[in-house]
């Protein structure tokens, strides 16, 4: 386990961006504790609006945790969440969705100005709860992916059911490195003869295009092709060619500096122009399982590795160094991000077609 500072990523311990923090179905009107970016927070669904709300967990009155209580009558009576507001289990102070205290039930001396908690930007989309995180407190400067397939059930797409894979004792840098890691596909994932491998860097998007044979997933001599991209530091999507088109998602969210939580999901189009039948949904589940098995091969390496503060890179490796520079934009103040983007924007070809000369910058 190594920290942001040890990797030299920038002055901000935690990255700026959109991050998955929960599976949407798991979020109810009962507040639950969530811990990300070194912070303890309370996540719940407003009774008024039905939308997810994320507040700092500790009531500023006496620093009581508002989402780890089962015995207070505030909780037992079932009224801890009122409309979109949350009451502290200790003295009943109530905070609205913006984090401002709007009721102290035993006082008529007004509400102190300091009686407020931070409320974070959260969005529910594609079955997930997303948080915008920015240590500088700024508004989002890029959008979440569209997740368009989520709304295409009528043309045969089966929605994903994300798997929560738990926490890894590594800095997310080690996961991001995978985007440049052309040389692990044959030994780890069973690729046969990598054919092409290219990375592009475009502002907050990092992309990988990869084509190779595969031991089990495609016929002999056929090419398995993937187009994989990060939207910011926390959300990977990958489109894969194959019998059925599919989109895989891998989300990483820092828990504390040097520890990361990971989710995995797959959507696939297993029917033609109609709502998928039960059997066609089962094919989609099998795609999920196959993708998960491939991801587990990476996961096991991450679980037990040491931190690669620097990579002992050889010319045939992919552009780890470039990917790491790209990643720095999220650990630096916003006004520095542009300069970092401009340093890496463009393409890097590690492998172009079979038998051709490998280009290495
Ligand atoms: Fe991998």
mmCIF file of C-alpha atoms and ligand atoms in Angstrom:
data_model
loop_
_atom_site.group_PDB
_atom_site.id
_atom_site.type_symbol
_atom_site.label_atom_id
_atom_site.label_comp_id
_atom_site.label_asym_id
_atom_site.label_seq_id
_atom_site.Cartn_x
_atom_site.Cartn_y
_atom_site.Cartn_z
ATOM 1 C CA UNK A 1 0.000 0.000 0.000
ATOM 2 C CA UNK A 2 1.422 3.327 -1.077
ATOM 3 C CA UNK A 3 0.003 6.820 -1.040
ATOM 4 C CA UNK A 4 -0.686 9.498 -3.636
ATOM 5 C CA UNK A 5 2.366 11.400 -2.385
ATOM 6 C CA UNK A 6 4.613 8.349 -2.795
ATOM 7 C CA UNK A 7 3.561 8.028 -6.448
ATOM 8 C CA UNK A 8 4.184 11.756 -6.870
ATOM 9 C CA UNK A 9 0.786 12.303 -8.430
ATOM 10 C CA UNK A 10 0.121 15.770 -7.069
ATOM 11 C CA UNK A 11 -0.776 17.809 -3.995
ATOM 12 C CA UNK A 12 -4.356 16.518 -3.718
ATOM 13 C CA UNK A 13 -4.492 13.209 -1.829
ATOM 14 C CA UNK A 14 -7.711 12.203 -3.594
ATOM 15 C CA UNK A 15 -8.643 12.627 -7.240
ATOM 16 C CA UNK A 16 -11.245 14.923 -8.759
ATOM 17 C CA UNK A 17 -13.977 13.196 -10.738
ATOM 18 C CA UNK A 18 -17.116 11.095 -10.814
ATOM 19 C CA UNK A 19 -16.999 7.954 -8.697
ATOM 20 C CA UNK A 20 -19.348 5.108 -8.003
ATOM 21 C CA UNK A 21 -20.235 4.917 -4.315
ATOM 22 C CA UNK A 22 -23.128 2.430 -4.212
ATOM 23 C CA UNK A 23 -25.423 0.157 -6.170
ATOM 24 C CA UNK A 24 -28.682 2.110 -6.553
ATOM 25 C CA UNK A 25 -30.926 -0.723 -5.306
ATOM 26 C CA UNK A 26 -28.988 -0.832 -2.028
ATOM 27 C CA UNK A 27 -29.818 2.782 -1.147
ATOM 28 C CA UNK A 28 -32.974 3.178 0.931
ATOM 29 C CA UNK A 29 -34.559 5.727 3.249
ATOM 30 C CA UNK A 30 -32.525 4.148 6.073
ATOM 31 C CA UNK A 31 -29.245 6.087 6.193
ATOM 32 C CA UNK A 32 -26.151 3.945 5.651
ATOM 33 C CA UNK A 33 -22.550 4.800 6.466
ATOM 34 C CA UNK A 34 -20.199 5.037 3.501
ATOM 35 C CA UNK A 35 -16.483 5.704 3.699
ATOM 36 C CA UNK A 36 -14.663 7.148 0.705
ATOM 37 C CA UNK A 37 -11.886 9.706 0.196
ATOM 38 C CA UNK A 38 -10.935 9.282 3.844
ATOM 39 C CA UNK A 39 -14.328 10.604 4.937
ATOM 40 C CA UNK A 40 -17.199 9.072 6.790
ATOM 41 C CA UNK A 41 -20.501 9.998 5.135
ATOM 42 C CA UNK A 42 -24.215 9.194 5.420
ATOM 43 C CA UNK A 43 -26.057 8.029 2.292
ATOM 44 C CA UNK A 44 -29.829 7.760 2.114
ATOM 45 C CA UNK A 45 -32.778 8.192 -0.205
ATOM 46 C CA UNK A 46 -35.010 11.184 0.459
ATOM 47 C CA UNK A 47 -38.570 10.278 1.349
ATOM 48 C CA UNK A 48 -39.806 13.381 -0.399
ATOM 49 C CA UNK A 49 -37.936 13.226 -3.685
ATOM 50 C CA UNK A 50 -36.716 9.616 -3.788
ATOM 51 C CA UNK A 51 -33.306 10.896 -4.803
ATOM 52 C CA UNK A 52 -30.015 9.870 -3.177
ATOM 53 C CA UNK A 53 -28.514 12.302 -0.665
ATOM 54 C CA UNK A 54 -24.973 12.212 0.705
ATOM 55 C CA UNK A 55 -24.004 14.210 3.800
ATOM 56 C CA UNK A 56 -21.018 14.266 6.109
ATOM 57 C CA UNK A 57 -21.772 11.673 8.765
ATOM 58 C CA UNK A 58 -20.931 13.661 11.893
ATOM 59 C CA UNK A 59 -23.394 16.086 13.457
ATOM 60 C CA UNK A 60 -21.463 19.298 14.233
ATOM 61 C CA UNK A 61 -23.247 19.608 17.588
ATOM 62 C CA UNK A 62 -21.355 16.791 19.368
ATOM 63 C CA UNK A 63 -19.840 14.876 16.442
ATOM 64 C CA UNK A 64 -22.280 11.975 16.724
ATOM 65 C CA UNK A 65 -22.393 9.613 13.728
ATOM 66 C CA UNK A 66 -25.755 10.036 12.041
ATOM 67 C CA UNK A 67 -25.715 6.764 10.084
ATOM 68 C CA UNK A 68 -24.431 4.270 12.644
ATOM 69 C CA UNK A 69 -27.225 3.978 15.122
ATOM 70 C CA UNK A 70 -29.927 1.377 15.721
ATOM 71 C CA UNK A 71 -30.976 2.036 19.315
ATOM 72 C CA UNK A 72 -31.963 5.699 19.527
ATOM 73 C CA UNK A 73 -35.710 6.346 19.421
ATOM 74 C CA UNK A 74 -35.059 8.796 16.583
ATOM 75 C CA UNK A 75 -34.083 5.720 14.556
ATOM 76 C CA UNK A 76 -36.450 3.174 16.124
ATOM 77 C CA UNK A 77 -39.496 5.372 15.510
ATOM 78 C CA UNK A 78 -38.714 5.310 11.788
ATOM 79 C CA UNK A 79 -38.601 9.080 11.420
ATOM 80 C CA UNK A 80 -34.879 9.676 11.101
ATOM 81 C CA UNK A 81 -35.384 10.718 7.495
ATOM 82 C CA UNK A 82 -38.152 13.303 7.106
ATOM 83 C CA UNK A 83 -38.798 14.384 3.558
ATOM 84 C CA UNK A 84 -35.250 14.824 2.262
ATOM 85 C CA UNK A 85 -33.819 15.723 5.685
ATOM 86 C CA UNK A 86 -31.859 13.640 8.189
ATOM 87 C CA UNK A 87 -32.045 13.827 11.974
ATOM 88 C CA UNK A 88 -29.131 13.158 14.271
ATOM 89 C CA UNK A 89 -29.955 10.188 16.548
ATOM 90 C CA UNK A 90 -28.478 11.939 19.603
ATOM 91 C CA UNK A 91 -30.438 15.201 19.964
ATOM 92 C CA UNK A 92 -32.655 15.226 16.901
ATOM 93 C CA UNK A 93 -30.989 18.112 15.092
ATOM 94 C CA UNK A 94 -32.255 17.927 11.514
ATOM 95 C CA UNK A 95 -30.241 18.597 8.332
ATOM 96 C CA UNK A 96 -31.760 19.207 4.932
ATOM 97 C CA UNK A 97 -30.470 17.857 1.600
ATOM 98 C CA UNK A 98 -28.169 20.888 1.287
ATOM 99 C CA UNK A 99 -26.682 20.058 4.698
ATOM 100 C CA UNK A 100 -28.135 23.028 6.603
ATOM 101 C CA UNK A 101 -29.634 22.427 10.030
ATOM 102 C CA UNK A 102 -33.287 23.450 9.884
ATOM 103 C CA UNK A 103 -34.600 22.165 13.204
ATOM 104 C CA UNK A 104 -33.341 21.800 16.770
ATOM 105 C CA UNK A 105 -36.385 20.253 18.401
ATOM 106 C CA UNK A 106 -35.736 21.364 22.010
ATOM 107 C CA UNK A 107 -34.570 24.928 21.368
ATOM 108 C CA UNK A 108 -36.208 28.211 20.471
ATOM 109 C CA UNK A 109 -32.974 30.173 20.446
ATOM 110 C CA UNK A 110 -32.475 29.887 16.700
ATOM 111 C CA UNK A 111 -30.018 27.737 14.803
ATOM 112 C CA UNK A 112 -26.290 28.494 14.959
ATOM 113 C CA UNK A 113 -24.665 29.317 11.621
ATOM 114 C CA UNK A 114 -22.083 26.584 12.145
ATOM 115 C CA UNK A 115 -24.819 23.957 12.386
ATOM 116 C CA UNK A 116 -24.324 22.555 8.902
ATOM 117 C CA UNK A 117 -22.671 19.565 7.264
ATOM 118 C CA UNK A 118 -21.216 19.206 3.788
ATOM 119 C CA UNK A 119 -23.668 17.899 1.204
ATOM 120 C CA UNK A 120 -22.042 16.207 -1.793
ATOM 121 C CA UNK A 121 -23.212 16.118 -5.397
ATOM 122 C CA UNK A 122 -24.719 12.699 -6.097
ATOM 123 C CA UNK A 123 -26.510 11.349 -9.156
ATOM 124 C CA UNK A 124 -28.400 8.120 -9.764
ATOM 125 C CA UNK A 125 -27.778 6.743 -13.238
ATOM 126 C CA UNK A 126 -27.580 3.289 -14.885
ATOM 127 C CA UNK A 127 -28.352 1.504 -11.615
ATOM 128 C CA UNK A 128 -25.506 3.154 -9.717
ATOM 129 C CA UNK A 129 -25.049 6.064 -7.323
ATOM 130 C CA UNK A 130 -22.320 8.452 -8.499
ATOM 131 C CA UNK A 131 -20.567 11.083 -6.447
ATOM 132 C CA UNK A 132 -18.719 14.077 -7.778
ATOM 133 C CA UNK A 133 -15.557 14.437 -5.708
ATOM 134 C CA UNK A 134 -13.332 17.486 -5.715
ATOM 135 C CA UNK A 135 -11.068 18.417 -2.818
ATOM 136 C CA UNK A 136 -11.207 22.008 -4.062
ATOM 137 C CA UNK A 137 -15.000 21.927 -3.782
ATOM 138 C CA UNK A 138 -15.680 22.795 -7.426
ATOM 139 C CA UNK A 139 -18.612 21.835 -9.643
ATOM 140 C CA UNK A 140 -18.179 18.972 -12.158
ATOM 141 C CA UNK A 141 -15.997 19.960 -15.116
ATOM 142 C CA UNK A 142 -16.886 16.852 -17.118
ATOM 143 C CA UNK A 143 -19.981 14.673 -17.477
ATOM 144 C CA UNK A 144 -20.705 11.122 -16.470
ATOM 145 C CA UNK A 145 -20.690 8.665 -19.379
ATOM 146 C CA UNK A 146 -24.055 8.446 -21.165
ATOM 147 C CA UNK A 147 -24.609 4.728 -20.371
ATOM 148 C CA UNK A 148 -27.005 4.801 -23.347
ATOM 149 C CA UNK A 149 -27.426 1.000 -23.458
ATOM 150 C CA UNK A 150 -29.174 1.157 -20.078
ATOM 151 C CA UNK A 151 -32.221 2.556 -21.854
ATOM 152 C CA UNK A 152 -32.126 0.204 -24.821
ATOM 153 C CA UNK A 153 -33.932 -2.811 -23.400
ATOM 154 C CA UNK A 154 -36.462 -2.491 -26.224
ATOM 155 C CA UNK A 155 -33.717 -3.322 -28.742
ATOM 156 C CA UNK A 156 -32.323 -6.271 -26.828
ATOM 157 C CA UNK A 157 -29.883 -4.834 -24.289
ATOM 158 C CA UNK A 158 -29.914 -6.463 -20.874
ATOM 159 C CA UNK A 159 -29.208 -4.037 -18.038
ATOM 160 C CA UNK A 160 -26.280 -4.783 -15.791
ATOM 161 C CA UNK A 161 -26.435 -5.830 -12.158
ATOM 162 C CA UNK A 162 -23.184 -4.473 -10.731
ATOM 163 C CA UNK A 163 -21.072 -6.709 -8.524
ATOM 164 C CA UNK A 164 -19.396 -5.136 -5.523
ATOM 165 C CA UNK A 165 -15.944 -6.698 -5.429
ATOM 166 C CA UNK A 166 -14.754 -5.249 -2.148
ATOM 167 C CA UNK A 167 -11.663 -3.294 -1.228
ATOM 168 C CA UNK A 168 -8.117 -3.722 -2.497
ATOM 169 C CA UNK A 169 -5.078 -2.680 -0.448
ATOM 170 C CA UNK A 170 -3.602 -0.745 -3.364
ATOM 171 C CA UNK A 171 -3.596 2.785 -4.668
ATOM 172 C CA UNK A 172 -5.902 3.111 -7.720
ATOM 173 C CA UNK A 173 -2.801 4.046 -9.739
ATOM 174 C CA UNK A 174 -2.076 0.326 -9.954
ATOM 175 C CA UNK A 175 -5.503 -0.280 -11.534
ATOM 176 C CA UNK A 176 -5.085 2.607 -13.980
ATOM 177 C CA UNK A 177 -1.739 1.135 -15.096
ATOM 178 C CA UNK A 178 -3.698 -1.723 -16.654
ATOM 179 C CA UNK A 179 -4.686 0.611 -19.516
ATOM 180 C CA UNK A 180 -1.126 0.577 -20.845
ATOM 181 C CA UNK A 181 -0.347 -3.009 -19.958
ATOM 182 C CA UNK A 182 -0.191 -4.753 -23.337
ATOM 183 C CA UNK A 183 2.211 -7.424 -22.127
ATOM 184 C CA UNK A 184 -0.068 -8.938 -19.501
ATOM 185 C CA UNK A 185 -2.802 -10.076 -21.888
ATOM 186 C CA UNK A 186 -1.077 -13.225 -23.132
ATOM 187 C CA UNK A 187 0.151 -14.569 -19.780
ATOM 188 C CA UNK A 188 -2.752 -13.412 -17.595
ATOM 189 C CA UNK A 189 -5.850 -13.399 -19.774
ATOM 190 C CA UNK A 190 -5.014 -16.013 -22.395
ATOM 191 C CA UNK A 191 -4.723 -13.743 -25.411
ATOM 192 C CA UNK A 192 -3.054 -15.333 -28.423
ATOM 193 C CA UNK A 193 -0.802 -13.122 -30.483
ATOM 194 C CA UNK A 194 -1.498 -9.479 -29.710
ATOM 195 C CA UNK A 195 -2.191 -7.794 -33.072
ATOM 196 C CA UNK A 196 -2.656 -4.135 -32.306
ATOM 197 C CA UNK A 197 -2.516 -1.990 -29.197
ATOM 198 C CA UNK A 198 -2.960 1.727 -29.094
ATOM 199 C CA UNK A 199 -3.641 4.322 -26.403
ATOM 200 C CA UNK A 200 -5.113 7.767 -26.880
ATOM 201 C CA UNK A 201 -5.245 10.567 -24.381
ATOM 202 C CA UNK A 202 -7.826 13.254 -24.864
ATOM 203 C CA UNK A 203 -8.247 15.636 -21.937
ATOM 204 C CA UNK A 204 -10.074 13.677 -19.209
ATOM 205 C CA UNK A 205 -10.516 10.584 -21.430
ATOM 206 C CA UNK A 206 -7.879 7.852 -21.679
ATOM 207 C CA UNK A 207 -8.522 5.158 -24.287
ATOM 208 C CA UNK A 208 -7.115 1.767 -25.231
ATOM 209 C CA UNK A 209 -7.784 -0.058 -28.500
ATOM 210 C CA UNK A 210 -6.721 -3.658 -28.496
ATOM 211 C CA UNK A 211 -7.010 -6.593 -30.861
ATOM 212 C CA UNK A 212 -5.717 -10.122 -30.294
ATOM 213 C CA UNK A 213 -6.591 -13.745 -30.675
ATOM 214 C CA UNK A 214 -7.819 -15.570 -27.612
ATOM 215 C CA UNK A 215 -7.531 -19.093 -26.259
ATOM 216 C CA UNK A 216 -11.225 -19.533 -25.482
ATOM 217 C CA UNK A 217 -13.311 -16.470 -26.308
ATOM 218 C CA UNK A 218 -13.027 -16.411 -30.113
ATOM 219 C CA UNK A 219 -12.473 -18.973 -32.902
ATOM 220 C CA UNK A 220 -8.946 -19.740 -34.038
ATOM 221 C CA UNK A 221 -7.554 -16.919 -36.176
ATOM 222 C CA UNK A 222 -10.420 -14.607 -35.206
ATOM 223 C CA UNK A 223 -9.713 -11.327 -33.472
ATOM 224 C CA UNK A 224 -11.125 -10.293 -30.115
ATOM 225 C CA UNK A 225 -11.336 -6.519 -30.213
ATOM 226 C CA UNK A 226 -11.925 -4.167 -27.329
ATOM 227 C CA UNK A 227 -12.333 -0.417 -27.116
ATOM 228 C CA UNK A 228 -11.797 0.641 -23.533
ATOM 229 C CA UNK A 229 -11.848 4.093 -22.014
ATOM 230 C CA UNK A 230 -11.736 5.933 -18.734
ATOM 231 C CA UNK A 231 -14.016 8.889 -18.226
ATOM 232 C CA UNK A 232 -11.973 10.629 -15.568
ATOM 233 C CA UNK A 233 -10.059 8.610 -12.984
ATOM 234 C CA UNK A 234 -12.822 6.347 -11.676
ATOM 235 C CA UNK A 235 -14.965 4.882 -14.456
ATOM 236 C CA UNK A 236 -13.771 2.387 -17.050
ATOM 237 C CA UNK A 237 -16.057 1.249 -19.850
ATOM 238 C CA UNK A 238 -15.100 -1.316 -22.455
ATOM 239 C CA UNK A 239 -16.930 -2.305 -25.610
ATOM 240 C CA UNK A 240 -16.186 -5.769 -26.842
ATOM 241 C CA UNK A 241 -16.843 -7.297 -30.236
ATOM 242 C CA UNK A 242 -18.200 -10.826 -30.238
ATOM 243 C CA UNK A 243 -21.306 -12.845 -30.908
ATOM 244 C CA UNK A 244 -23.244 -10.302 -28.871
ATOM 245 C CA UNK A 245 -22.096 -6.700 -28.370
ATOM 246 C CA UNK A 246 -21.298 -5.931 -24.755
ATOM 247 C CA UNK A 247 -20.183 -3.109 -22.511
ATOM 248 C CA UNK A 248 -18.169 -3.841 -19.410
ATOM 249 C CA UNK A 249 -17.761 -1.368 -16.559
ATOM 250 C CA UNK A 250 -15.106 -1.287 -13.852
ATOM 251 C CA UNK A 251 -15.358 1.417 -11.221
ATOM 252 C CA UNK A 252 -12.675 2.301 -8.709
ATOM 253 C CA UNK A 253 -13.232 4.663 -5.798
ATOM 254 C CA UNK A 254 -10.577 5.550 -3.215
ATOM 255 C CA UNK A 255 -11.569 4.539 0.300
ATOM 256 C CA UNK A 256 -8.512 6.036 1.946
ATOM 257 C CA UNK A 257 -5.134 7.012 0.541
ATOM 258 C CA UNK A 258 -3.714 3.719 -0.708
ATOM 259 C CA UNK A 259 -6.911 1.683 -0.594
ATOM 260 C CA UNK A 260 -9.563 1.355 -3.270
ATOM 261 C CA UNK A 261 -13.038 -0.112 -3.691
ATOM 262 C CA UNK A 262 -14.021 -1.813 -6.930
ATOM 263 C CA UNK A 263 -17.259 -2.649 -8.770
ATOM 264 C CA UNK A 264 -17.795 -4.643 -11.930
ATOM 265 C CA UNK A 265 -20.735 -4.811 -14.366
ATOM 266 C CA UNK A 266 -21.587 -5.949 -17.884
ATOM 267 C CA UNK A 267 -24.457 -5.058 -20.217
ATOM 268 C CA UNK A 268 -24.928 -7.012 -23.416
ATOM 269 C CA UNK A 269 -27.316 -7.048 -26.333
ATOM 270 C CA UNK A 270 -28.478 -10.624 -26.474
ATOM 271 C CA UNK A 271 -31.748 -10.105 -28.366
ATOM 272 C CA UNK A 272 -32.567 -8.471 -31.700
ATOM 273 C CA UNK A 273 -34.947 -5.570 -31.512
ATOM 274 C CA UNK A 274 -37.111 -6.844 -28.713
ATOM 275 C CA UNK A 275 -37.193 -6.931 -24.937
ATOM 276 C CA UNK A 276 -34.857 -9.823 -24.004
ATOM 277 C CA UNK A 277 -36.551 -13.076 -23.066
ATOM 278 C CA UNK A 278 -35.580 -15.036 -19.982
ATOM 279 C CA UNK A 279 -33.118 -17.139 -22.005
ATOM 280 C CA UNK A 280 -31.603 -14.071 -23.610
ATOM 281 C CA UNK A 281 -31.183 -12.532 -20.169
ATOM 282 C CA UNK A 282 -29.396 -15.714 -19.093
ATOM 283 C CA UNK A 283 -26.915 -15.249 -21.958
ATOM 284 C CA UNK A 284 -26.243 -11.737 -20.651
ATOM 285 C CA UNK A 285 -25.603 -13.134 -17.153
ATOM 286 C CA UNK A 286 -23.135 -15.596 -18.672
ATOM 287 C CA UNK A 287 -21.353 -12.642 -20.301
ATOM 288 C CA UNK A 288 -21.169 -10.996 -16.910
ATOM 289 C CA UNK A 289 -19.675 -14.151 -15.389
ATOM 290 C CA UNK A 290 -17.119 -14.519 -18.200
ATOM 291 C CA UNK A 291 -16.065 -10.885 -17.851
ATOM 292 C CA UNK A 292 -15.857 -11.247 -14.099
ATOM 293 C CA UNK A 293 -13.619 -14.302 -14.460
ATOM 294 C CA UNK A 294 -11.255 -12.262 -16.670
ATOM 295 C CA UNK A 295 -11.296 -9.380 -14.219
ATOM 296 C CA UNK A 296 -10.589 -11.766 -11.343
ATOM 297 C CA UNK A 297 -7.289 -12.555 -13.066
ATOM 298 C CA UNK A 298 -6.265 -8.891 -12.702
ATOM 299 C CA UNK A 299 -7.785 -8.666 -9.248
ATOM 300 C CA UNK A 300 -5.646 -11.461 -7.853
ATOM 301 C CA UNK A 301 -2.469 -9.750 -9.048
ATOM 302 C CA UNK A 302 -3.536 -6.481 -7.429
ATOM 303 C CA UNK A 303 -4.525 -8.132 -4.196
ATOM 304 C CA UNK A 304 -1.040 -9.377 -3.401
ATOM 305 C CA UNK A 305 1.343 -7.087 -5.269
ATOM 306 C CA UNK A 306 3.604 -4.468 -3.794
ATOM 307 C CA UNK A 307 3.313 -0.879 -4.897
ATOM 308 C CA UNK A 308 5.135 -0.174 -8.164
ATOM 309 C CA UNK A 309 6.207 3.356 -7.292
ATOM 310 C CA UNK A 310 8.113 3.260 -10.564
ATOM 311 C CA UNK A 311 7.718 0.691 -13.321
ATOM 312 C CA UNK A 312 10.869 -1.009 -14.577
ATOM 313 C CA UNK A 313 9.700 -0.385 -18.093
ATOM 314 C CA UNK A 314 11.154 -1.952 -21.248
ATOM 315 C CA UNK A 315 10.521 -0.752 -24.827
ATOM 316 C CA UNK A 316 7.969 -3.499 -25.528
ATOM 317 C CA UNK A 317 5.750 -2.476 -22.626
ATOM 318 C CA UNK A 318 2.887 -0.080 -23.206
ATOM 319 C CA UNK A 319 3.093 3.604 -22.210
ATOM 320 C CA UNK A 320 2.795 3.272 -18.425
ATOM 321 C CA UNK A 321 4.596 6.549 -17.960
ATOM 322 C CA UNK A 322 2.207 8.466 -20.198
ATOM 323 C CA UNK A 323 -0.804 6.990 -18.436
ATOM 324 C CA UNK A 324 0.623 8.055 -15.115
ATOM 325 C CA UNK A 325 1.110 11.614 -16.328
ATOM 326 C CA UNK A 326 -2.491 11.641 -17.634
ATOM 327 C CA UNK A 327 -3.681 10.438 -14.206
ATOM 328 C CA UNK A 328 -1.913 13.334 -12.445
ATOM 329 C CA UNK A 329 -4.422 15.862 -13.810
ATOM 330 C CA UNK A 330 -6.943 14.651 -11.233
ATOM 331 C CA UNK A 331 -4.562 15.067 -8.294
ATOM 332 C CA UNK A 332 -3.644 18.632 -9.189
ATOM 333 C CA UNK A 333 -5.613 21.841 -8.810
ATOM 334 C CA UNK A 334 -7.946 22.440 -11.711
ATOM 335 C CA UNK A 335 -5.876 25.288 -13.120
ATOM 336 C CA UNK A 336 -2.949 22.879 -13.593
ATOM 337 C CA UNK A 337 -4.993 20.095 -15.201
ATOM 338 C CA UNK A 338 -5.005 21.692 -18.645
ATOM 339 C CA UNK A 339 -1.224 21.855 -18.782
ATOM 340 C CA UNK A 340 -0.985 18.148 -17.865
ATOM 341 C CA UNK A 341 -3.581 17.219 -20.498
ATOM 342 C CA UNK A 342 -1.646 19.079 -23.158
ATOM 343 C CA UNK A 343 1.491 17.145 -22.265
ATOM 344 C CA UNK A 344 -0.124 13.790 -23.042
ATOM 345 C CA UNK A 345 -2.978 14.466 -25.472
ATOM 346 C CA UNK A 346 -2.583 12.366 -28.607
ATOM 347 C CA UNK A 347 -2.011 8.734 -29.558
ATOM 348 C CA UNK A 348 0.619 6.205 -28.648
ATOM 349 C CA UNK A 349 0.904 3.066 -30.756
ATOM 350 C CA UNK A 350 2.644 0.176 -29.027
ATOM 351 C CA UNK A 351 1.681 -2.453 -31.582
ATOM 352 C CA UNK A 352 0.312 -1.821 -35.056
ATOM 353 C CA UNK A 353 -0.814 -4.919 -36.960
ATOM 354 C CA UNK A 354 0.796 -8.308 -37.208
ATOM 355 C CA UNK A 355 4.441 -8.502 -38.212
ATOM 356 C CA UNK A 356 4.884 -4.768 -38.384
ATOM 357 C CA UNK A 357 7.516 -2.744 -36.612
ATOM 358 C CA UNK A 358 6.585 -1.857 -33.061
ATOM 359 C CA UNK A 359 6.654 1.842 -32.447
ATOM 360 C CA UNK A 360 7.825 3.018 -29.103
ATOM 361 C CA UNK A 361 8.105 6.615 -28.076
HETATM 362 FE FE1 LIG B 1 -5.886 -7.353 -17.249
#
